[in-house]
PDB file of N, CA and C in Angstrom:
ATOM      1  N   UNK A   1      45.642  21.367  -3.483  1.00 91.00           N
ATOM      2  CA  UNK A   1      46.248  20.813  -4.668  1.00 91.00           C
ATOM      3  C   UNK A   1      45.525  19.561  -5.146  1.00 91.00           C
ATOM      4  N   UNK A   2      45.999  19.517  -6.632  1.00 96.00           N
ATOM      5  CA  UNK A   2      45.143  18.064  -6.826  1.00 96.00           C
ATOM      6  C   UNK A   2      46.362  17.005  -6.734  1.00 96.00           C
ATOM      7  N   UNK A   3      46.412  15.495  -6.294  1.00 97.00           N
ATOM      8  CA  UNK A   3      47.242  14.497  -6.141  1.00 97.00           C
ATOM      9  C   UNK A   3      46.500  13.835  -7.400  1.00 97.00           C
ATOM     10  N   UNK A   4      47.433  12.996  -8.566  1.00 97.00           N
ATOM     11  CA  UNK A   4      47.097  11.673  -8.826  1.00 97.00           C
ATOM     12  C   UNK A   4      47.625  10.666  -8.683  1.00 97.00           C
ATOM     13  N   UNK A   5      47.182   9.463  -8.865  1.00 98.00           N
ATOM     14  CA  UNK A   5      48.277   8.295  -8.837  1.00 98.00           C
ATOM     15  C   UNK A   5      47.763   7.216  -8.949  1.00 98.00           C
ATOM     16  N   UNK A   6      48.475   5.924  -9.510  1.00 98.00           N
ATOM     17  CA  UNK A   6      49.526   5.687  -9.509  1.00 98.00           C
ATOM     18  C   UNK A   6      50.113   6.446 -11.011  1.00 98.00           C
ATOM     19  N   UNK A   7      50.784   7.179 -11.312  1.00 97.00           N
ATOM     20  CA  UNK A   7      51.291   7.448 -12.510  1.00 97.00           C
ATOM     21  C   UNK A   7      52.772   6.738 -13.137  1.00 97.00           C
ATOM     22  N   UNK A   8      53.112   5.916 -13.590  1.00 97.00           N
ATOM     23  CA  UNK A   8      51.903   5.628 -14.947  1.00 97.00           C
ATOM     24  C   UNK A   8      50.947   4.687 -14.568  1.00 97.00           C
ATOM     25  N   UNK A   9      49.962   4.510 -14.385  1.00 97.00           N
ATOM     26  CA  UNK A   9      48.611   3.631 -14.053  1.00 97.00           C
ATOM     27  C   UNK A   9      48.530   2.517 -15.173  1.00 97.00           C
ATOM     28  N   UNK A  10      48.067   1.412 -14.745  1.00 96.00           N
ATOM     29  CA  UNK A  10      47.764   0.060 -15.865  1.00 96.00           C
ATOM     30  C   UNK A  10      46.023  -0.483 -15.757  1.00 96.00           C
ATOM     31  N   UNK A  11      45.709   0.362 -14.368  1.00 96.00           N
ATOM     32  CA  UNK A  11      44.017   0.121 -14.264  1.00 96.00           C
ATOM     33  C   UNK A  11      42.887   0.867 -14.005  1.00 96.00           C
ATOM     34  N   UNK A  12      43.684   1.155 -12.817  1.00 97.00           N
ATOM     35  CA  UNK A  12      42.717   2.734 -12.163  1.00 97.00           C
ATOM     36  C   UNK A  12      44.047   3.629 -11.988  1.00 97.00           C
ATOM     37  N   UNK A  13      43.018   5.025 -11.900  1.00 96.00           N
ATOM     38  CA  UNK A  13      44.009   6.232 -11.891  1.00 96.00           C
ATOM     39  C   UNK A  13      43.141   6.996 -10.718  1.00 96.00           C
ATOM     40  N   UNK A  14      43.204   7.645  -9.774  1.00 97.00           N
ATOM     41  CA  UNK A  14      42.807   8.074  -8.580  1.00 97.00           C
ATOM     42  C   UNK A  14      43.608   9.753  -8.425  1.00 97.00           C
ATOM     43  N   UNK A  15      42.275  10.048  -8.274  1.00 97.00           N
ATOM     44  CA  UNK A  15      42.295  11.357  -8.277  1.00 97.00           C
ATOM     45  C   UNK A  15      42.143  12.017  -6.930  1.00 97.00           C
ATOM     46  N   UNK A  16      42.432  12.950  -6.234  1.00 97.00           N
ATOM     47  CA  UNK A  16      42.191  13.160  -5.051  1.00 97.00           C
ATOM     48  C   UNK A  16      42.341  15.161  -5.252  1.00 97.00           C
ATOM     49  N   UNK A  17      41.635  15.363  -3.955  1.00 97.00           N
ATOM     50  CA  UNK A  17      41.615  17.164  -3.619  1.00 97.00           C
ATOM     51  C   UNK A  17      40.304  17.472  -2.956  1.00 97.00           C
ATOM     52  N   UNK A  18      40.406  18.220  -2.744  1.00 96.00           N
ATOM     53  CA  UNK A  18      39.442  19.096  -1.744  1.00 96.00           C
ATOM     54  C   UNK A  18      38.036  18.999  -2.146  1.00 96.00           C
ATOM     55  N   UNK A  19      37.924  19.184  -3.207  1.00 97.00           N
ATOM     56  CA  UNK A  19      36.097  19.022  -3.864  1.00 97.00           C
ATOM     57  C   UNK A  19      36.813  19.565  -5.430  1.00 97.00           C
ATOM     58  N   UNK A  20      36.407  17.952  -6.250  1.00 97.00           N
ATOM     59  CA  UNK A  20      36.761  17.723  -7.505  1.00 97.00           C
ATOM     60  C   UNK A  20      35.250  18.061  -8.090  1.00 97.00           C
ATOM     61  N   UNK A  21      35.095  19.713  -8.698  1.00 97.00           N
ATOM     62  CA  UNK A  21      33.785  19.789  -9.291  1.00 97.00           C
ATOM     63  C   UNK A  21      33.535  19.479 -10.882  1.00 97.00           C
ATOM     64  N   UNK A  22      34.749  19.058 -11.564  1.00 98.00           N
ATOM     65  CA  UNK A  22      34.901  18.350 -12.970  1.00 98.00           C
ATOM     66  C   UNK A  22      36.480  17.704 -13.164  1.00 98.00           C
ATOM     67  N   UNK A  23      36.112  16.634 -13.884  1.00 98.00           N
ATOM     68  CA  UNK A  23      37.386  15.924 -14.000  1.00 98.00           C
ATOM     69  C   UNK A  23      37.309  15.154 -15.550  1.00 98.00           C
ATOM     70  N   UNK A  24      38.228  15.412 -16.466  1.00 98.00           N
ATOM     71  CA  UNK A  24      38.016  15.416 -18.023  1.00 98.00           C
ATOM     72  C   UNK A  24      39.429  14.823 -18.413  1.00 98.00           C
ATOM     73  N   UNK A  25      39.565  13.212 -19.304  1.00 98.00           N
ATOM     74  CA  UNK A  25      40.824  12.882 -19.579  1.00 98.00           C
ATOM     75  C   UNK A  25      40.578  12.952 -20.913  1.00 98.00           C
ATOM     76  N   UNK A  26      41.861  13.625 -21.380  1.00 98.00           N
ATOM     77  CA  UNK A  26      41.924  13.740 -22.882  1.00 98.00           C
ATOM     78  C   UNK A  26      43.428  13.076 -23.777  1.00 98.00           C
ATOM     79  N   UNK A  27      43.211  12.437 -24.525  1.00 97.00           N
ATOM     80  CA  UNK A  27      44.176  12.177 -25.353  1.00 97.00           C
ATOM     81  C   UNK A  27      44.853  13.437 -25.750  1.00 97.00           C
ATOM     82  N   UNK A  28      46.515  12.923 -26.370  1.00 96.00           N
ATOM     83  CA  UNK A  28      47.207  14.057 -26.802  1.00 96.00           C
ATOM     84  C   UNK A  28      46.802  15.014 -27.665  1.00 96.00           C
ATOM     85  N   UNK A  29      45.904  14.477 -28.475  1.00 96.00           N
ATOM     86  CA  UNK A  29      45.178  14.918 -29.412  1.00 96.00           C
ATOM     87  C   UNK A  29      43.948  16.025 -29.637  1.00 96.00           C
ATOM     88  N   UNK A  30      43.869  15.369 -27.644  1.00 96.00           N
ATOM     89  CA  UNK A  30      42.550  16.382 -27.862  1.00 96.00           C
ATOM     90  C   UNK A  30      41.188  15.568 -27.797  1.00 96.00           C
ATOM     91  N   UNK A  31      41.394  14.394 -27.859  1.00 97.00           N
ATOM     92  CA  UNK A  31      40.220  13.659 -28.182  1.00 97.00           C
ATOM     93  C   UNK A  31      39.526  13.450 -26.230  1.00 97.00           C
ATOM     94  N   UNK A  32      38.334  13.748 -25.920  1.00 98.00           N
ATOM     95  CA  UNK A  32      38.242  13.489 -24.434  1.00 98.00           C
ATOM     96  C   UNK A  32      37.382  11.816 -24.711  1.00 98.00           C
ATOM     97  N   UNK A  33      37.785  11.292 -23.457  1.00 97.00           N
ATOM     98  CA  UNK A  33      37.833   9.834 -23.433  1.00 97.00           C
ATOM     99  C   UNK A  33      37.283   9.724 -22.066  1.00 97.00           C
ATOM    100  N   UNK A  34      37.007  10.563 -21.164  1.00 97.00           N
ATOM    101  CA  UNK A  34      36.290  10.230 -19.832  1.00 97.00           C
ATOM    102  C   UNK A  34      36.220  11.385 -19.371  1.00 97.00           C
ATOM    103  N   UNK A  35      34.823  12.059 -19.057  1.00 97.00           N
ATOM    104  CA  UNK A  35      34.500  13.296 -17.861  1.00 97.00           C
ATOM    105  C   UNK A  35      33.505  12.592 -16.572  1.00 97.00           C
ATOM    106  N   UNK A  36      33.617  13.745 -16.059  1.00 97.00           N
ATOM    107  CA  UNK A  36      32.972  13.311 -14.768  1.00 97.00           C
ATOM    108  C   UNK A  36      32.558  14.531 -14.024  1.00 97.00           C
ATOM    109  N   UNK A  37      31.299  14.766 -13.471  1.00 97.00           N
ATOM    110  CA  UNK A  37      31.634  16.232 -12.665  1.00 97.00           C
ATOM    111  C   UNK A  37      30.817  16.263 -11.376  1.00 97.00           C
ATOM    112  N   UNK A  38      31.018  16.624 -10.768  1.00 95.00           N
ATOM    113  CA  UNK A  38      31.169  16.839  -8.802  1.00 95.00           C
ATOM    114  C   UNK A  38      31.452  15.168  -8.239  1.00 95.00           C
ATOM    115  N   UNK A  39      32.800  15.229  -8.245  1.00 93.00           N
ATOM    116  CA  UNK A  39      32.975  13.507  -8.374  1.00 93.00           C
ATOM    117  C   UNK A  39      33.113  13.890  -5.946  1.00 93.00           C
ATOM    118  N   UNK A  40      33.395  14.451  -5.743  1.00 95.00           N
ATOM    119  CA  UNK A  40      33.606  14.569  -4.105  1.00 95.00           C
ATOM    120  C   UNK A  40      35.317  15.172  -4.186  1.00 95.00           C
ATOM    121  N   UNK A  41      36.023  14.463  -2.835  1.00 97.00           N
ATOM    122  CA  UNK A  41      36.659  14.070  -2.824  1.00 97.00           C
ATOM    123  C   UNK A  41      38.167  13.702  -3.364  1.00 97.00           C
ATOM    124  N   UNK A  42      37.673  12.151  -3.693  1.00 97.00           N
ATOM    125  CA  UNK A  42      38.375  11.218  -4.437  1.00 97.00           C
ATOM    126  C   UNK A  42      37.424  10.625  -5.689  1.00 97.00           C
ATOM    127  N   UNK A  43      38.313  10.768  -6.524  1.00 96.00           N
ATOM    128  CA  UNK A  43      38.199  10.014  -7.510  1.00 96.00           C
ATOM    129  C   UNK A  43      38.821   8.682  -8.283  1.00 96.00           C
ATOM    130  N   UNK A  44      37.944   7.789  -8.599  1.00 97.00           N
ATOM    131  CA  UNK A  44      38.932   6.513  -9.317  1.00 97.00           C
ATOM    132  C   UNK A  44      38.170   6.410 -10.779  1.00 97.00           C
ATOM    133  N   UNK A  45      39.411   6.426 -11.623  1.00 96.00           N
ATOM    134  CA  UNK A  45      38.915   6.495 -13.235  1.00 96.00           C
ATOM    135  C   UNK A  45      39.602   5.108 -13.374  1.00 96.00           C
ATOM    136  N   UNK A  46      37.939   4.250 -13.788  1.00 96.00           N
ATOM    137  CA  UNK A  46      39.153   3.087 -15.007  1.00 96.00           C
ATOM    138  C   UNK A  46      39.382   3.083 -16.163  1.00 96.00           C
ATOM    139  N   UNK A  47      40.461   2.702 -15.972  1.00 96.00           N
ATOM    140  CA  UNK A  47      41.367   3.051 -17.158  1.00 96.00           C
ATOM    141  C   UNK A  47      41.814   1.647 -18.023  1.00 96.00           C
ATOM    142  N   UNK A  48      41.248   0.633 -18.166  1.00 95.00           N
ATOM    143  CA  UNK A  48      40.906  -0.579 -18.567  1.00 95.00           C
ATOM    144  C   UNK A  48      40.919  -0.714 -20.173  1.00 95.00           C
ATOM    145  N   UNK A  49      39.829  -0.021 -20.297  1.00 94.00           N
ATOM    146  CA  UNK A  49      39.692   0.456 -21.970  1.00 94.00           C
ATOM    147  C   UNK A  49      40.913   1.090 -22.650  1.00 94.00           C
ATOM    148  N   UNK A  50      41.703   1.686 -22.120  1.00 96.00           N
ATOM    149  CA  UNK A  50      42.274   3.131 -22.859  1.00 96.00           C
ATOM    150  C   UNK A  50      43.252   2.870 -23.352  1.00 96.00           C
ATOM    151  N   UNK A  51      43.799   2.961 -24.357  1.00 96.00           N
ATOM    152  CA  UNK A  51      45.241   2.260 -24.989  1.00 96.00           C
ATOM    153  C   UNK A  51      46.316   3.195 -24.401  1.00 96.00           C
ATOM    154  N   UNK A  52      47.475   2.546 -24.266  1.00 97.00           N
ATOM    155  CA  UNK A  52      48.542   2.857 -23.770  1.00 97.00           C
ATOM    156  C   UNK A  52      49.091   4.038 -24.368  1.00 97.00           C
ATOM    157  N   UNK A  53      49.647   4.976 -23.129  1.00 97.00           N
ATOM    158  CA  UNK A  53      50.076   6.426 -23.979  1.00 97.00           C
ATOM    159  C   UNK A  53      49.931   7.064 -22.965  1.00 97.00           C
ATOM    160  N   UNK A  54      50.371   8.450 -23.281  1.00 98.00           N
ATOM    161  CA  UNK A  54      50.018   9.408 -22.621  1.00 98.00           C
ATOM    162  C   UNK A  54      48.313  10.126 -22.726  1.00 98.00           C
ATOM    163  N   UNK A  55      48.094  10.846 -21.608  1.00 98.00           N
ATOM    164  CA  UNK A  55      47.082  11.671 -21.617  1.00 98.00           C
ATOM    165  C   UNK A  55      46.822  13.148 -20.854  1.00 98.00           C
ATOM    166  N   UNK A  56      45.940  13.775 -20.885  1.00 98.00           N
ATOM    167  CA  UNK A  56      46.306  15.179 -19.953  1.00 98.00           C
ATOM    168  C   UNK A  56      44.822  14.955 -19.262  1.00 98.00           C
ATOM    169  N   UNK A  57      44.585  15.004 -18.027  1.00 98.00           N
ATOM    170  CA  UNK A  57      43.910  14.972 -17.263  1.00 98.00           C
ATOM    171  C   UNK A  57      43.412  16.455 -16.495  1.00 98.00           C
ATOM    172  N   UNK A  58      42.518  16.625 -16.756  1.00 98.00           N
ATOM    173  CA  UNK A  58      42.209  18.424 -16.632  1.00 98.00           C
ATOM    174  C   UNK A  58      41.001  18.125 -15.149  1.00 98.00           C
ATOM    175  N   UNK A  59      41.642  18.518 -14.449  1.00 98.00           N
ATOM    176  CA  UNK A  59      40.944  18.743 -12.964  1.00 98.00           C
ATOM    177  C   UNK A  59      40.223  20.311 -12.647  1.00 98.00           C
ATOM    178  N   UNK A  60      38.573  20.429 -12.167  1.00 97.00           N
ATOM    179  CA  UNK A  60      38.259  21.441 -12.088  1.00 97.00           C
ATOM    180  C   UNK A  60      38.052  21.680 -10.371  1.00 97.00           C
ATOM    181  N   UNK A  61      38.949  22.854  -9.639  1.00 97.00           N
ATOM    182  CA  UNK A  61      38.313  22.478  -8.135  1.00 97.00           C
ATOM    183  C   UNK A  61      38.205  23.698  -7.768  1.00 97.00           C
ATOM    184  N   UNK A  62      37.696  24.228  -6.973  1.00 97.00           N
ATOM    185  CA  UNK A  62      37.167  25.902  -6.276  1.00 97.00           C
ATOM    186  C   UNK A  62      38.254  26.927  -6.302  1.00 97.00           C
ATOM    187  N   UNK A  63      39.531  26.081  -6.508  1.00 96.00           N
ATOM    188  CA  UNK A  63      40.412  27.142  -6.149  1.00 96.00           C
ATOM    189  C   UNK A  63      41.299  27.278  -7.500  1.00 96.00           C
ATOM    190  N   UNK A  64      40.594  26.485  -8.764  1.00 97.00           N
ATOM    191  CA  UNK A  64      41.248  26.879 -10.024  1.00 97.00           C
ATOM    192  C   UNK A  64      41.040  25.179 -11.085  1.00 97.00           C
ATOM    193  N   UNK A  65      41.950  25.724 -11.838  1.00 97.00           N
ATOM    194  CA  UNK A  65      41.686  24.364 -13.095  1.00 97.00           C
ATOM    195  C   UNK A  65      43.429  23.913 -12.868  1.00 97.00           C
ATOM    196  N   UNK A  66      43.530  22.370 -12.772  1.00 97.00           N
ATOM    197  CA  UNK A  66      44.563  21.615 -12.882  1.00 97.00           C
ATOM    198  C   UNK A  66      44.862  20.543 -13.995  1.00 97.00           C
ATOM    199  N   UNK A  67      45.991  21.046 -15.262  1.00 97.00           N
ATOM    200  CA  UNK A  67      46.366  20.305 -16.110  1.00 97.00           C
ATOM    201  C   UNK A  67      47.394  19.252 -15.401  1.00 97.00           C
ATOM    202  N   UNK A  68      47.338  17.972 -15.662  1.00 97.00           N
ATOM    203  CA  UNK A  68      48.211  16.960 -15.107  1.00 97.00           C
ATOM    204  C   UNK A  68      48.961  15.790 -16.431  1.00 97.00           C
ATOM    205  N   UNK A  69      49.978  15.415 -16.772  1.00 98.00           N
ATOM    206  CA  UNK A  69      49.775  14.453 -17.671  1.00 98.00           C
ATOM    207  C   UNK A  69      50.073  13.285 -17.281  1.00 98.00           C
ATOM    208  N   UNK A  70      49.193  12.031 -17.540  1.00 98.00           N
ATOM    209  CA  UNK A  70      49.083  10.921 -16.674  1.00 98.00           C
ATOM    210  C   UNK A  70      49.765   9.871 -17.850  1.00 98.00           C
ATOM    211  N   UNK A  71      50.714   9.145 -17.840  1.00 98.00           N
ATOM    212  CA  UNK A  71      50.580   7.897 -18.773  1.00 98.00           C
ATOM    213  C   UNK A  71      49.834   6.587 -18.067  1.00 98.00           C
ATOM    214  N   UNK A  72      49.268   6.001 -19.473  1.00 97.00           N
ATOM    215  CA  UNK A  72      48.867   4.638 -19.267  1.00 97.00           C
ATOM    216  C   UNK A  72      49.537   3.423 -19.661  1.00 97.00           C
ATOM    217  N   UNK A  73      49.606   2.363 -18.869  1.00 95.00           N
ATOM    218  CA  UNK A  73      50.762   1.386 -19.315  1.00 95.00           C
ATOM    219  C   UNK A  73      49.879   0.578 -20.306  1.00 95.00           C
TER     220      UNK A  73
END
């Protein structure tokens, strides 16, 4: 499975699972605002920049694709 957290996040958002081979945050909209791909592991996205709101965080790992929705404070 994929874990994130802290949800709702105010800095970093941390991603975790078995082998994260793409990891893509997108506004509600649709708009993508951070990818990343064969991150390991764990992952830490900052989230510093990103205005407050929701987002959907699309995780790619061997055993399928994981939609998540993360808010930012």
């Amino acid at each position: 499975g994929v874990r994130v957290y802290p949800n709702p996040a105010e800095e970093q958002l941390t991603v975790e699972a078995d082998e994260i081979l793409q990891a893509e945050l997108y506004t509600l909209g649709g708009q993508k605002v951070y990818s990343v791909q064969r991150a390991g592991r764990q992952l830490a996205i900052d989230i510093r920049g990103l205005a407050a709101g929701s987002y959907y965080l699309r995780t790619v790992t061997p055993a399928g694709t994981v939609t998540k929705t993360v808010i930012i404070k």
